[in-house]
Each structure stands twice: as structure tokens, then as C-alpha cells.
Short mmCIF file of C-alpha atoms and ligand atoms in Angstrom, two decimals:
data_model
loop_
_atom_site.label_atom_id
_atom_site.label_comp_id
_atom_site.label_asym_id
_atom_site.label_seq_id
_atom_site.Cartn_x
_atom_site.Cartn_y
_atom_site.Cartn_z
CA MET C 1 52.30 76.04 78.82
CA ILE C 2 55.68 76.27 80.54
CA VAL C 3 56.77 79.74 81.59
CA ASP C 4 60.27 80.71 82.61
CA ILE C 5 59.64 81.51 86.27
CA LEU C 6 62.79 83.54 86.83
CA GLN C 7 62.23 85.62 83.70
CA LEU C 8 58.58 86.30 84.59
CA ALA C 9 59.60 87.15 88.17
CA ASN C 10 62.10 89.73 86.89
CA GLU C 11 59.49 91.26 84.61
CA ALA C 12 56.99 91.45 87.50
CA GLN C 13 59.63 93.02 89.73
CA ARG C 14 60.41 95.71 87.13
CA LYS C 15 56.69 96.47 86.74
CA LYS C 16 56.26 96.65 90.51
CA GLU C 17 59.00 99.25 90.78
CA ILE C 18 56.88 101.51 88.55
CA ASN C 19 53.49 100.47 89.91
CA PRO C 20 53.35 99.27 93.55
CA GLU C 21 49.88 97.79 92.92
CA VAL C 22 51.46 94.94 90.93
CA ILE C 23 51.21 91.56 92.70
CA ASN C 24 54.32 89.46 92.12
CA ALA C 25 53.39 85.96 93.27
CA THR C 26 55.76 84.22 90.88
CA VAL C 27 58.91 83.09 92.56
CA GLY C 28 59.88 80.92 95.54
CA MET C 29 61.87 83.60 97.36
CA TYR C 30 60.87 84.87 100.76
CA PHE C 31 60.24 88.63 100.92
CA ASN C 32 59.59 90.16 104.33
CA GLU C 33 56.63 92.41 105.11
CA GLU C 34 58.66 95.41 103.89
CA GLY C 35 59.30 93.70 100.56
CA CYS C 36 62.99 92.86 101.19
CA VAL C 37 64.34 89.52 100.02
CA GLY C 38 65.92 86.99 102.37
CA GLY C 39 64.23 87.75 105.64
CA MET C 40 67.05 86.48 107.87
CA PRO C 41 69.42 89.26 108.99
CA SER C 42 71.67 86.75 110.80
CA VAL C 43 72.52 85.10 107.47
CA PHE C 44 73.84 88.24 105.86
CA GLN C 45 75.67 89.08 109.11
CA GLY C 46 77.30 85.64 108.94
CA PHE C 47 78.18 86.19 105.29
CA LYS C 48 79.94 89.44 106.19
CA THR C 49 82.25 87.64 108.63
CA LEU C 50 83.80 85.60 105.79
CA ASN C 51 87.31 86.68 104.90
CA GLU C 52 89.05 86.71 101.49
CA ASN C 53 90.32 83.16 101.88
CA GLN C 54 86.80 81.96 102.55
CA VAL C 55 85.40 83.58 99.43
CA LEU C 56 87.98 83.84 96.66
CA PRO C 57 89.80 80.48 96.22
CA TYR C 58 88.54 77.48 94.26
CA PRO C 59 87.04 75.00 96.71
CA ALA C 60 87.28 71.20 96.32
CA SER C 61 84.78 70.03 93.68
CA ASP C 62 82.78 68.13 96.31
CA GLY C 63 83.01 70.94 98.87
CA GLY C 64 85.79 69.23 100.85
CA GLU C 65 85.91 68.65 104.58
CA PRO C 66 84.44 70.00 106.82
CA PHE C 67 81.58 70.94 104.46
CA LYS C 68 80.65 67.35 103.67
CA SER C 69 80.35 66.25 107.28
CA ASN C 70 78.68 69.54 108.26
CA VAL C 71 75.97 69.29 105.63
CA ILE C 72 75.28 65.67 106.57
CA SER C 73 74.93 66.68 110.22
CA TRP C 74 72.73 69.63 109.31
CA VAL C 75 70.27 67.57 107.33
CA LEU C 76 70.21 64.40 109.45
CA GLY C 77 70.16 66.37 112.71
CA SER C 78 69.79 64.34 115.88
CA TYR C 79 69.24 61.16 113.83
CA GLU C 80 72.74 61.10 112.34
CA ASP C 81 74.17 58.57 114.82
CA LYS C 82 71.18 56.25 114.43
CA LEU C 83 71.40 56.34 110.63
CA ARG C 84 75.18 55.90 110.55
CA LYS C 85 74.76 52.61 112.45
CA SER C 86 73.29 50.85 109.41
CA LEU C 87 73.85 53.12 106.41
CA TYR C 88 76.89 54.23 104.44
CA ILE C 89 76.66 57.98 103.93
CA ALA C 90 78.47 60.47 101.69
CA ALA C 91 77.90 64.00 100.43
CA SER C 92 78.94 66.39 97.72
CA ALA C 93 78.47 70.14 97.50
CA THR C 94 76.37 71.28 94.55
CA PRO C 95 75.33 74.68 93.21
CA GLY C 96 71.93 74.83 94.91
CA GLY C 97 69.48 71.98 95.19
CA SER C 98 69.29 72.33 91.40
CA GLY C 99 72.87 71.09 91.03
CA ALA C 100 72.05 68.03 93.13
CA ILE C 101 68.98 67.26 91.00
CA ALA C 102 70.78 67.80 87.70
CA GLY C 103 73.71 65.70 88.91
CA THR C 104 71.46 62.84 90.03
CA PHE C 105 69.69 62.77 86.67
CA ALA C 106 72.99 62.91 84.78
CA ILE C 107 74.63 60.13 86.78
CA TYR C 108 71.81 57.69 87.39
CA ALA C 109 69.95 57.71 84.07
CA ASN C 110 70.88 57.19 80.44
CA PRO C 111 69.42 59.17 77.53
CA GLY C 112 65.98 57.75 76.72
CA ASP C 113 65.36 56.51 80.27
CA TYR C 114 62.31 57.44 82.30
CA VAL C 115 62.33 59.29 85.62
CA PHE C 116 59.40 58.64 87.99
CA VAL C 117 57.54 61.82 88.97
CA SER C 118 54.15 63.00 90.24
CA ASP C 119 51.73 64.50 87.70
CA ILE C 120 51.64 67.74 89.70
CA ARG C 121 55.22 68.83 90.14
CA TRP C 122 57.90 71.48 90.09
CA GLN C 123 60.00 71.86 86.93
CA TYR C 124 61.85 68.50 86.96
CA ASP C 125 60.94 68.44 83.25
CA ARG C 126 63.75 70.89 82.54
CA TYR C 127 66.46 68.78 84.20
CA ALA C 128 65.14 65.70 82.42
CA ALA C 129 65.01 67.42 79.03
CA SER C 130 68.60 68.58 79.23
CA LYS C 131 69.70 64.96 79.83
CA LYS C 132 67.30 63.62 77.17
CA LEU C 133 65.24 61.75 79.75
CA LYS C 134 61.51 61.11 79.69
CA LEU C 135 59.07 61.38 82.58
CA PHE C 136 56.85 58.58 83.88
CA GLU C 137 53.99 60.01 85.96
CA HIS C 138 51.83 58.82 88.81
CA ASN C 139 48.68 60.55 89.99
CA THR C 140 49.43 62.89 92.92
CA PHE C 141 46.17 63.15 94.88
CA ILE C 142 43.03 61.20 95.45
CA ASP C 143 40.23 62.37 97.78
CA GLY C 144 42.41 65.06 99.31
CA HIS C 145 45.42 62.89 100.11
CA PHE C 146 48.45 61.37 98.38
CA ASP C 147 47.55 58.68 95.87
CA LEU C 148 49.68 55.76 97.08
CA ASP C 149 47.85 53.23 94.90
CA SER C 150 48.74 55.11 91.76
CA PHE C 151 52.28 55.60 93.09
CA GLU C 152 52.76 51.86 93.56
CA SER C 153 51.01 50.60 90.44
CA ARG C 154 52.74 53.08 88.13
CA LEU C 155 56.11 52.35 89.74
CA GLU C 156 55.51 48.65 89.25
CA LYS C 157 54.93 49.29 85.55
CA LEU C 158 58.09 51.32 85.21
CA CYS C 159 60.18 48.82 87.14
CA LYS C 160 59.24 46.22 84.52
CA ILE C 161 60.51 48.49 81.73
CA GLN C 162 63.70 49.74 83.35
CA LYS C 163 66.14 48.24 85.88
CA GLN C 164 67.48 51.47 87.37
CA VAL C 165 64.74 53.91 88.30
CA ILE C 166 65.08 57.42 89.71
CA ILE C 167 62.04 58.22 91.88
CA VAL C 168 61.49 61.89 92.63
CA VAL C 169 59.71 62.79 95.85
CA ASN C 170 59.41 66.43 96.91
CA ASP C 171 58.44 66.65 100.58
CA PRO C 172 57.67 68.44 102.89
CA CYS C 173 55.81 71.51 101.57
CA HIS C 174 55.54 70.10 98.07
CA ASN C 175 56.14 72.66 95.35
CA PRO C 176 53.69 73.68 93.86
CA THR C 177 50.83 72.52 96.13
CA GLY C 178 52.11 72.96 99.69
CA TYR C 179 51.16 69.34 100.53
CA THR C 180 53.18 67.39 103.11
CA LEU C 181 53.02 63.60 103.30
CA SER C 182 51.64 62.19 106.54
CA MET C 183 53.89 59.84 108.52
CA ASP C 184 51.70 56.93 107.47
CA GLU C 185 52.00 57.86 103.80
CA TRP C 186 55.75 58.21 104.20
CA LYS C 187 56.18 54.81 105.87
CA GLU C 188 54.00 53.20 103.22
CA MET C 189 56.15 54.75 100.51
CA LEU C 190 59.33 53.29 102.02
CA ILE C 191 57.66 49.86 102.15
CA ILE C 192 56.86 50.23 98.44
CA PHE C 193 60.51 51.02 97.58
CA ASN C 194 61.60 47.88 99.40
CA LYS C 195 59.32 45.71 97.26
CA PHE C 196 61.27 46.30 94.03
CA LYS C 197 64.25 44.17 94.96
CA GLU C 198 65.08 43.25 91.36
CA ASN C 199 65.57 46.92 90.50
CA ASP C 200 68.14 49.55 91.42
CA ILE C 201 66.06 52.23 93.04
CA VAL C 202 67.47 55.74 93.24
CA PHE C 203 65.18 57.58 95.62
CA MET C 204 65.74 61.28 94.99
CA TYR C 205 64.35 62.96 98.06
CA ASP C 206 64.00 66.66 97.32
CA LEU C 207 63.56 68.29 100.72
CA ALA C 208 64.25 71.86 99.62
CA TYR C 209 61.62 73.17 102.08
CA LEU C 210 62.62 70.96 105.03
CA GLU C 211 62.90 73.88 107.45
CA PHE C 212 59.45 75.25 106.55
CA THR C 213 57.29 72.29 107.43
CA ASP C 214 54.70 72.57 110.15
CA GLU C 215 55.45 69.01 111.32
CA LYS C 216 56.57 68.87 114.98
CA ASP C 217 59.83 67.14 114.09
CA ALA C 218 60.99 68.14 110.61
CA ARG C 219 63.55 65.31 110.50
CA LEU C 220 61.43 62.43 111.79
CA LYS C 221 60.85 61.17 108.24
CA ILE C 222 64.59 61.15 107.57
CA SER C 223 65.08 58.99 110.66
CA TYR C 224 63.24 56.13 108.91
CA LEU C 225 65.57 55.94 105.91
CA ASP C 226 67.45 53.06 107.54
CA VAL C 227 64.54 50.72 106.85
CA LEU C 228 65.40 50.82 103.15
CA ALA C 229 66.96 47.67 101.69
CA PRO C 230 70.35 47.59 99.89
CA HIS C 231 68.83 47.89 96.41
CA VAL C 232 67.82 51.46 97.32
CA LEU C 233 70.15 54.42 97.11
CA THR C 234 68.65 57.53 98.70
CA ILE C 235 69.93 60.84 97.39
CA ILE C 236 68.77 63.77 99.47
CA THR C 237 68.90 67.01 97.51
CA PHE C 238 69.51 69.85 99.94
CA SER C 239 68.82 73.48 99.05
CA GLY C 240 70.83 76.08 100.96
CA SER C 241 68.94 78.67 98.90
CA LYS C 242 65.67 77.91 100.66
CA THR C 243 67.16 76.99 104.05
CA PHE C 244 69.11 80.22 104.47
CA GLY C 245 67.23 82.52 102.07
CA ILE C 246 70.38 82.94 99.93
CA TYR C 247 68.97 82.23 96.49
CA GLY C 248 71.78 83.83 94.49
CA LEU C 249 74.64 82.24 96.42
CA ARG C 250 73.99 78.73 95.06
CA MET C 251 74.45 76.65 98.20
CA GLY C 252 73.36 73.02 97.95
CA ALA C 253 74.35 69.41 98.39
CA ALA C 254 73.59 65.86 97.39
CA ILE C 255 73.64 63.45 100.33
CA ALA C 256 73.70 59.74 99.57
CA LEU C 257 72.63 57.02 101.99
CA SER C 258 72.53 53.28 101.37
CA LYS C 259 73.13 49.90 102.95
CA ASP C 260 75.17 49.01 99.87
CA GLU C 261 78.71 50.32 100.35
CA THR C 262 79.52 50.11 96.62
CA LYS C 263 76.67 52.48 95.80
CA ILE C 264 78.15 55.07 98.15
CA LYS C 265 81.69 54.66 96.77
CA ASN C 266 80.34 55.11 93.25
CA PHE C 267 78.33 58.17 94.31
CA ARG C 268 81.48 59.87 95.66
CA ASN C 269 83.45 59.38 92.44
CA ALA C 270 80.52 60.09 90.16
CA PHE C 271 79.62 63.41 91.78
CA ILE C 272 83.25 64.61 91.65
CA GLU C 273 83.39 63.69 87.94
CA GLU C 274 80.03 65.34 87.29
CA ALA C 275 81.14 68.53 89.04
CA ARG C 276 84.44 68.65 87.12
CA GLY C 277 82.66 68.14 83.81
CA SER C 278 79.89 70.67 84.37
CA TRP C 279 79.74 73.25 87.20
CA SER C 280 83.35 72.67 88.35
CA ALA C 281 82.79 73.70 91.95
CA THR C 282 80.16 75.17 94.26
CA PRO C 283 80.85 78.79 95.26
CA LYS C 284 83.41 78.87 98.07
CA ALA C 285 81.37 81.48 99.98
CA ALA C 286 78.34 79.15 100.03
CA ILE C 287 80.47 76.31 101.39
CA GLU C 288 82.00 78.49 104.08
CA LEU C 289 78.65 79.95 105.06
CA LEU C 290 77.28 76.50 105.79
CA ASN C 291 80.44 75.76 107.79
CA TYR C 292 79.90 79.01 109.71
CA PHE C 293 76.33 78.07 110.65
CA SER C 294 77.38 74.56 111.57
CA ASP C 295 79.21 76.08 114.52
CA LYS C 296 76.75 75.92 117.46
CA LYS C 297 77.71 79.38 118.69
CA ASN C 298 76.50 80.94 115.41
CA GLN C 299 73.20 79.10 115.34
CA LEU C 300 71.06 80.88 117.91
CA ALA C 301 70.48 84.04 115.85
CA PHE C 302 69.80 81.97 112.74
CA PHE C 303 67.20 79.75 114.37
CA LEU C 304 65.44 82.80 115.82
CA ASP C 305 65.29 84.36 112.35
CA LEU C 306 64.11 81.07 110.88
CA GLU C 307 61.30 80.82 113.44
CA ASN C 308 60.16 84.34 112.56
CA MET C 309 60.27 83.65 108.86
CA LYS C 310 58.41 80.38 109.26
CA ALA C 311 55.75 82.04 111.40
CA SER C 312 55.36 84.75 108.77
CA VAL C 313 55.00 82.20 105.94
CA GLN C 314 52.39 80.33 108.00
CA LEU C 315 50.46 83.51 108.76
CA ARG C 316 50.31 84.31 105.07
CA SER C 317 49.12 80.88 104.04
CA LYS C 318 46.55 80.85 106.84
CA MET C 319 45.11 84.18 105.72
CA PHE C 320 44.94 83.10 102.09
CA LYS C 321 43.44 79.69 102.86
CA THR C 322 40.86 81.08 105.27
CA GLN C 323 39.72 83.75 102.84
CA ALA C 324 39.74 81.27 99.94
CA SER C 325 37.61 78.72 101.76
CA GLU C 326 35.16 81.42 102.90
CA ILE C 327 34.34 82.13 99.25
CA GLY C 328 34.70 78.57 97.97
CA LEU C 329 37.90 79.19 96.00
CA GLU C 330 39.37 75.74 95.63
CA THR C 331 43.03 74.75 95.99
CA HIS C 332 44.91 71.46 95.90
CA PRO C 333 45.38 69.82 99.33
CA PHE C 334 47.68 72.12 101.31
CA LYS C 335 49.58 71.74 104.60
CA SER C 336 52.27 74.42 104.71
CA GLY C 337 55.04 76.09 102.79
CA PHE C 338 55.84 78.67 100.16
CA TYR C 339 53.10 77.96 97.60
CA THR C 340 49.52 77.01 96.95
CA ILE C 341 47.68 76.15 93.75
CA VAL C 342 44.32 77.72 93.01
CA LEU C 343 42.39 75.30 90.83
CA ALA C 344 41.40 76.53 87.39
CA LYS C 345 39.78 74.65 84.50
CA ASP C 346 42.04 76.42 82.03
CA PRO C 347 45.26 77.43 83.86
CA GLU C 348 46.65 79.28 80.86
CA GLU C 349 43.53 81.39 80.47
CA ALA C 350 43.41 82.10 84.23
CA PHE C 351 47.09 83.08 84.17
CA LYS C 352 46.51 85.51 81.29
CA LYS C 353 43.39 87.05 82.84
CA LEU C 354 45.28 87.66 86.08
CA LEU C 355 48.19 89.17 84.14
CA ASP C 356 45.75 91.66 82.60
CA HIS C 357 45.06 92.79 86.18
CA GLN C 358 48.78 92.98 87.05
CA ILE C 359 48.65 89.80 89.13
CA TYR C 360 51.65 87.62 88.26
CA THR C 361 51.24 83.91 89.02
CA ILE C 362 52.53 80.69 87.43
CA PRO C 363 50.26 78.42 85.36
CA MET C 364 50.63 74.77 86.37
CA ALA C 365 48.81 71.49 85.85
CA GLY C 366 45.31 72.02 87.22
CA GLY C 367 45.61 75.66 88.22
CA ILE C 368 47.76 78.66 88.97
CA ARG C 369 50.52 78.70 91.55
CA ILE C 370 50.63 81.53 94.07
CA ALA C 371 54.00 82.04 95.78
CA LEU C 372 52.68 83.15 99.18
CA CYS C 373 56.27 83.42 100.44
CA SER C 374 56.83 86.50 98.32
CA LEU C 375 53.71 88.49 99.29
CA PRO C 376 53.28 90.66 102.40
CA LEU C 377 50.04 90.18 104.34
CA LYS C 378 48.58 93.43 103.05
CA GLU C 379 48.79 92.04 99.50
CA ILE C 380 47.37 88.67 100.50
CA ASP C 381 44.39 90.22 102.25
CA GLY C 382 41.57 90.11 99.69
CA LEU C 383 43.67 88.39 97.03
CA ALA C 384 41.59 85.19 97.01
CA HIS C 385 38.48 87.25 96.32
CA ARG C 386 40.17 89.21 93.53
CA ILE C 387 41.44 86.00 91.91
CA GLN C 388 38.03 84.36 92.04
CA LYS C 389 36.38 87.40 90.48
CA ILE C 390 38.97 87.74 87.70
CA ILE C 391 39.18 84.11 86.66
CA ASN C 392 35.38 83.83 86.52
CA GLU C 393 35.00 87.01 84.44
N1 LIG H 401 63.46 71.75 94.69
C1 LIG H 401 62.33 72.46 94.73
C2 LIG H 401 61.05 71.76 94.98
C3 LIG H 401 62.35 73.84 94.50
O1 LIG H 401 61.21 74.54 94.55
C4 LIG H 401 63.58 74.47 94.22
C5 LIG H 401 63.63 75.90 93.93
O2 LIG H 401 62.65 76.58 93.69
C6 LIG H 401 64.74 73.67 94.23
C7 LIG H 401 64.64 72.31 94.45
C8 LIG H 401 66.10 74.21 93.90
O3 LIG H 401 66.47 75.32 94.57
P1 LIG H 401 67.93 75.89 94.47
O4 LIG H 401 68.62 75.33 93.29
O5 LIG H 401 67.77 77.35 94.39
O6 LIG H 401 68.61 75.45 95.75
#
């Protein structure tokens, strides 16, 4: 059962306006404790400083300079110089992380091709379907951690069928489980990519929730991308929506890194062509807002807001997890982030039962997804208990 998350979220929102008892745990948007979306006042303040020329004109299809260098610096952080020593790097603006994902699928796969994904995943199915692509799955977890054996053996199978393979990895704070790969798992994964030298590997690294990880150094994993051999093209899909809490503004980027210069030249041209033939350009205001926050003097207020928001998200997940484990309500392995999955034998039935009690969740493989990011603590308190009672009715 695939539900349209945005549609269901709107329905839940309408119901909540009439009945405040409704629990809307559907969508990956942060709502503060007062129920307001966004949660970062500095971002809207920054938005209000933009003038007409920074909002109204058509931007360059790829975002132009300085956006491209700013977004690269934002994502690579203090590791940019290290990575630039051995990798060619380019970027293109996209409407949200979604634009970067859709663009990658459109450019690097042909109709009928497979894309390599985990069996528990966010809605990559939709992007694949619109490009007439099929999905090739690996098992996500084994004994509470990432199933690297399945990852490698399934990839090996696919690499025998298809020369160019897009591999989707969503980390940190995997949507929908909230899992984050350990450093050892990450390094092992990079070693696996390097093994498939006869293939063209397109490693699509969806780090939409980069800023929300509980890892000490959110960008340490990125710093290792220079171990990848020339047959690998990494495409980082960056979501400004999640980073800045500006879901409707459609800020995003695709950032390509490779030791093979030709791959990077092709990426530049291909993304411009893809933009022209589909979304045309990313909203100018989104581009200028990233440029605004790339200026060091505008960053302090943002990072303070981000810290608060992150602390709030962590408090919510801690409360839910603690209360869930106290009563034996099982979830998939979880580290941090916007979501968790409560395991259910029949996710569709659990979803419907919860709906009958005005609790809006999303049915997914193996369970129901709870968007903790959108619930204030007072709604999370006791929720695990209610869910357990309802789904076992
Ligand atoms: N990747 C993941 C894992 C997501 O959860 C989302 C949004 O929910 C996105 C990418 C795309 O976000 P957007 O297009 O709003 O930037």
C-alpha cells in the first residue's frame, strides 16, 4: 500500500484544525512545540532580507555562481580542501533534494534499467516509476545493524546484469527508520564500491538529514569520499528543505565528485540539459537564501536555531523510544532523526486502526512510520502506549 504522504498530511492538518486531539505524524516537516512549521526564526529573517532582484528574476539553470561554490562548501565543510586535492567536483541547483534525485535517475539510467535500493526505504519508487526504471533491493538490517553482506552480494548480482548502476544510500538518519551507518559500515561500503571496477558506479548519496545526525562530526563520512576509484561517480543529493526548514521553497542541489574528470564534465552538461527540459530553474529565492547563509556573518543565528531544533528532535525521539522500550513496542534499529518505524505484522491494518483513532501515520514495509519531527512532546508522551493498545485490539 503506497499512500500519498503530502495528501494525507494535508487531510490530517485539516482534521486537526477542527479537532486538536488529532495526531498528525505523517510528514517530514519540523513543527515546534507550539505547532508552528519551520522552527528556525533566523531562516525567515534571512528570507525577509532578500530584495526584488534576489527573488523575481530567472536564475541560471544550474544556480550559477556563487551558488554552486557555496553549496559545495556548505556540504563538504572543513573537508573541502582535502577532497579537492584528488577529486573533480561540480554542482547544480535543483528544486529540493527531490530534483537532484529525479535528475540523477533521468540522466544515469535508461528505461528498463534497475536502480539499487534497500528493501526498507523512502519513496524512491516514485522517481523510478516516472523514468520507467525498476528497483533491485538488498536487505537493510540483520541483527540490529546494516546488512553489508546482502548489500554486497545483491550488488554483485546487479553489476553482472547492468554496466552502469545507480546505488541509493540514504544516510544519516535514514528515512523511514532513523538508522545511521556506523563509521565501520560506511568504510566497508566504500570498499565494496571500489570492487566493481568493470562497472560505472553512480553512488547517489542522499544526505537530506545531514544536519540532524547525532554523530560528533556530521561530515566525517564525506571526508572519506576521496578513497573511491575513478569508476565511481558520487552524486550527493542535498536538501535545503530539511537543512533550513524551508519545505515549500524548493532549495536543493546535486553535487558530483569523482576522480574521473570526464564524468564531472558530463555531469555539468547533463544537469543543465535536464533542468532546461524539466524544471527549468530552481527558485531564485532559494538560491539567494543559501548564498545569504553562506556568508559567515549570517551563520551564527542559524546555527543556534539549528542546535535548538536538533535538541528538540532528539528529545522527542528519546521520549518515544524510552516509552516504547518500557512496554516492549518494537521499532527498527534507530539512531536519530525525524522518523521511526513501529513494527507491525500487517502495516496496512495497523495504519487503518490508528486512523480510526485519529492517529495519522504512514504504512511502510514492516510497520508504520511515525514522523516524530512533527509532534510536540505533549503529543509524544503516552503515544507509544496508545499505539500498542490500538494495533493489538
Ligand atoms: N531524501 C529523503 C530521504 C527525504 O526524506 C526527502 C524528503 O522527505 C528528500 C530526500 C527530499 O526532500 P526535498 O525535495 O523536500 O528537499
